[in-house]
Each structure stands twice: as C-alpha cells, then as structure tokens.
Amino acid sequence: MDDVLHIASLLVHCHPDQLAALRANLARLPDLELHQSSPSGKLVVVLEAHDEATVLERLHAIQQLPGVLGAALIYHERLDAEGCLLYT
C-alpha cells in the first residue's frame, strides 16, 4: 500500500543537563513533533513516516543522539489515505 502513513510515539530519556540540546537536535529531524518534556529529562515524541523501516531508522537515530539514555517505541499505528486505522 503506497498511501499508508505510520504514526509512532516514542518516550526519550536523556541526561537532564542535556535536555535543551536534545530538544534542539530533535527539532532538526524531519516529520517529528516534540509534545512534552520534563525537567527530569523525559520527552514524548511523535513521528510520521511512510513505512515501518523509516520509523525504526528514526528511533535508532534518536537513540544515538548525544545525551540520550534511551528511546523506546510506545505506540504505533498505520493509517490509510482516508485516515482510517489499518489492522495487520
């Protein structure tokens, strides 16, 4: 399916003293939105992609950013061209 959109939510944990730098680095990544962050170094990130491989590539890229202690996929859904949830 060419018209599938993948929406993924990630929880990212970083060193609290590197939170501002990480927020700036995340802002440079395409199709990514930062929804919440806490002073303790936890961030909620949502990203969009056209395939699962891109979701995994971006997750791996985030895990490699300076200061990141961990990043985990929390939620993933696939939507068709009309915005309807697809089940597999």
PDB file of C-alpha atoms in Angstrom:
ATOM      1  CA  MET A   1       0.000   0.000   0.000  1.00  0.00           C
ATOM      2  CA  ASP A   2       1.573   3.261  -1.131  1.00  0.00           C
ATOM      3  CA  ASP A   3      -0.762   5.574   0.763  1.00  0.00           C
ATOM      4  CA  VAL A   4      -0.080   4.267   4.252  1.00  0.00           C
ATOM      5  CA  LEU A   5       1.001   6.668   6.974  1.00  0.00           C
ATOM      6  CA  HIS A   6       2.749   5.371  10.084  1.00  0.00           C
ATOM      7  CA  ILE A   7       2.346   7.334  13.300  1.00  0.00           C
ATOM      8  CA  ALA A   8       4.681   6.432  16.152  1.00  0.00           C
ATOM      9  CA  SER A   9       5.025   7.742  19.674  1.00  0.00           C
ATOM     10  CA  LEU A  10       8.352   7.494  21.478  1.00  0.00           C
ATOM     11  CA  LEU A  11       9.491   8.063  25.021  1.00  0.00           C
ATOM     12  CA  VAL A  12      13.002   9.507  25.127  1.00  0.00           C
ATOM     13  CA  HIS A  13      15.054   9.809  28.305  1.00  0.00           C
ATOM     14  CA  CYS A  14      18.178  11.970  28.464  1.00  0.00           C
ATOM     15  CA  HIS A  15      20.552  13.481  30.988  1.00  0.00           C
ATOM     16  CA  PRO A  16      18.613  16.418  32.487  1.00  0.00           C
ATOM     17  CA  ASP A  17      21.517  18.808  31.899  1.00  0.00           C
ATOM     18  CA  GLN A  18      21.387  17.987  28.163  1.00  0.00           C
ATOM     19  CA  LEU A  19      17.633  18.454  27.747  1.00  0.00           C
ATOM     20  CA  ALA A  20      17.867  21.795  25.903  1.00  0.00           C
ATOM     21  CA  ALA A  21      20.470  20.475  23.463  1.00  0.00           C
ATOM     22  CA  LEU A  22      18.437  17.335  22.814  1.00  0.00           C
ATOM     23  CA  ARG A  23      15.286  19.373  22.175  1.00  0.00           C
ATOM     24  CA  ALA A  24      17.256  21.395  19.596  1.00  0.00           C
ATOM     25  CA  ASN A  25      18.587  18.229  17.934  1.00  0.00           C
ATOM     26  CA  LEU A  26      15.110  16.667  17.801  1.00  0.00           C
ATOM     27  CA  ALA A  27      13.710  19.833  16.226  1.00  0.00           C
ATOM     28  CA  ARG A  28      16.065  19.257  13.269  1.00  0.00           C
ATOM     29  CA  LEU A  29      14.661  15.807  12.466  1.00  0.00           C
ATOM     30  CA  PRO A  30      12.015  15.638   9.711  1.00  0.00           C
ATOM     31  CA  ASP A  31       8.382  14.735  10.399  1.00  0.00           C
ATOM     32  CA  LEU A  32       8.881  14.769  14.161  1.00  0.00           C
ATOM     33  CA  GLU A  33       6.958  16.664  16.827  1.00  0.00           C
ATOM     34  CA  LEU A  34       8.005  17.147  20.417  1.00  0.00           C
ATOM     35  CA  HIS A  35       4.850  17.047  22.530  1.00  0.00           C
ATOM     36  CA  GLN A  36       6.034  17.106  26.127  1.00  0.00           C
ATOM     37  CA  SER A  37       9.208  17.242  28.134  1.00  0.00           C
ATOM     38  CA  SER A  38      10.008  17.284  31.820  1.00  0.00           C
ATOM     39  CA  PRO A  39      12.940  18.805  33.715  1.00  0.00           C
ATOM     40  CA  SER A  40      13.936  15.258  34.691  1.00  0.00           C
ATOM     41  CA  GLY A  41      14.927  14.598  31.058  1.00  0.00           C
ATOM     42  CA  LYS A  42      11.903  12.716  29.730  1.00  0.00           C
ATOM     43  CA  LEU A  43      10.373  13.655  26.371  1.00  0.00           C
ATOM     44  CA  VAL A  44       7.341  12.466  24.407  1.00  0.00           C
ATOM     45  CA  VAL A  45       7.991  12.495  20.666  1.00  0.00           C
ATOM     46  CA  VAL A  46       5.613  11.728  17.793  1.00  0.00           C
ATOM     47  CA  LEU A  47       6.854  10.983  14.313  1.00  0.00           C
ATOM     48  CA  GLU A  48       5.268  10.254  10.952  1.00  0.00           C
ATOM     49  CA  ALA A  49       6.674   8.028   8.216  1.00  0.00           C
ATOM     50  CA  HIS A  50       5.538   6.220   5.083  1.00  0.00           C
ATOM     51  CA  ASP A  51       6.949   2.849   6.121  1.00  0.00           C
ATOM     52  CA  GLU A  52       7.983   0.902   9.202  1.00  0.00           C
ATOM     53  CA  ALA A  53      11.659   0.908   8.218  1.00  0.00           C
ATOM     54  CA  THR A  54      11.747   4.707   8.448  1.00  0.00           C
ATOM     55  CA  VAL A  55      10.158   4.603  11.911  1.00  0.00           C
ATOM     56  CA  LEU A  56      12.890   2.223  13.057  1.00  0.00           C
ATOM     57  CA  GLU A  57      15.647   4.281  11.396  1.00  0.00           C
ATOM     58  CA  ARG A  58      14.487   7.427  13.187  1.00  0.00           C
ATOM     59  CA  LEU A  59      14.204   5.590  16.500  1.00  0.00           C
ATOM     60  CA  HIS A  60      17.780   4.361  16.078  1.00  0.00           C
ATOM     61  CA  ALA A  61      18.960   7.872  15.107  1.00  0.00           C
ATOM     62  CA  ILE A  62      17.347   9.324  18.243  1.00  0.00           C
ATOM     63  CA  GLN A  63      18.980   6.638  20.396  1.00  0.00           C
ATOM     64  CA  GLN A  64      22.373   7.765  19.055  1.00  0.00           C
ATOM     65  CA  LEU A  65      21.923  11.483  19.838  1.00  0.00           C
ATOM     66  CA  PRO A  66      24.270  12.924  22.491  1.00  0.00           C
ATOM     67  CA  GLY A  67      22.862  12.707  26.000  1.00  0.00           C
ATOM     68  CA  VAL A  68      20.163  10.135  25.209  1.00  0.00           C
ATOM     69  CA  LEU A  69      19.952   7.402  27.827  1.00  0.00           C
ATOM     70  CA  GLY A  70      17.216   5.537  25.991  1.00  0.00           C
ATOM     71  CA  ALA A  71      14.406   5.844  23.477  1.00  0.00           C
ATOM     72  CA  ALA A  72      11.521   3.412  23.225  1.00  0.00           C
ATOM     73  CA  LEU A  73       8.614   2.938  20.849  1.00  0.00           C
ATOM     74  CA  ILE A  74       5.446   3.346  22.917  1.00  0.00           C
ATOM     75  CA  TYR A  75       2.722   3.404  20.253  1.00  0.00           C
ATOM     76  CA  HIS A  76       2.499   2.697  16.529  1.00  0.00           C
ATOM     77  CA  GLU A  77      -0.435   2.835  14.134  1.00  0.00           C
ATOM     78  CA  ARG A  78      -0.935   2.628  10.380  1.00  0.00           C
ATOM     79  CA  LEU A  79      -3.472   4.859   8.637  1.00  0.00           C
ATOM     80  CA  ASP A  80      -4.755   4.559   5.090  1.00  0.00           C
ATOM     81  CA  ALA A  81      -5.167   7.502   2.672  1.00  0.00           C
ATOM     82  CA  GLU A  82      -8.506   8.407   4.266  1.00  0.00           C
ATOM     83  CA  GLY A  83      -7.080   8.394   7.772  1.00  0.00           C
ATOM     84  CA  CYS A  84      -8.655   5.078   8.778  1.00  0.00           C
ATOM     85  CA  LEU A  85      -6.741   2.794  11.093  1.00  0.00           C
ATOM     86  CA  LEU A  86      -5.363  -0.312   9.372  1.00  0.00           C
ATOM     87  CA  TYR A  87      -5.014  -3.604  11.193  1.00  0.00           C
ATOM     88  CA  THR A  88      -2.484  -6.270  10.305  1.00  0.00           C
TER      89      THR A  88
END
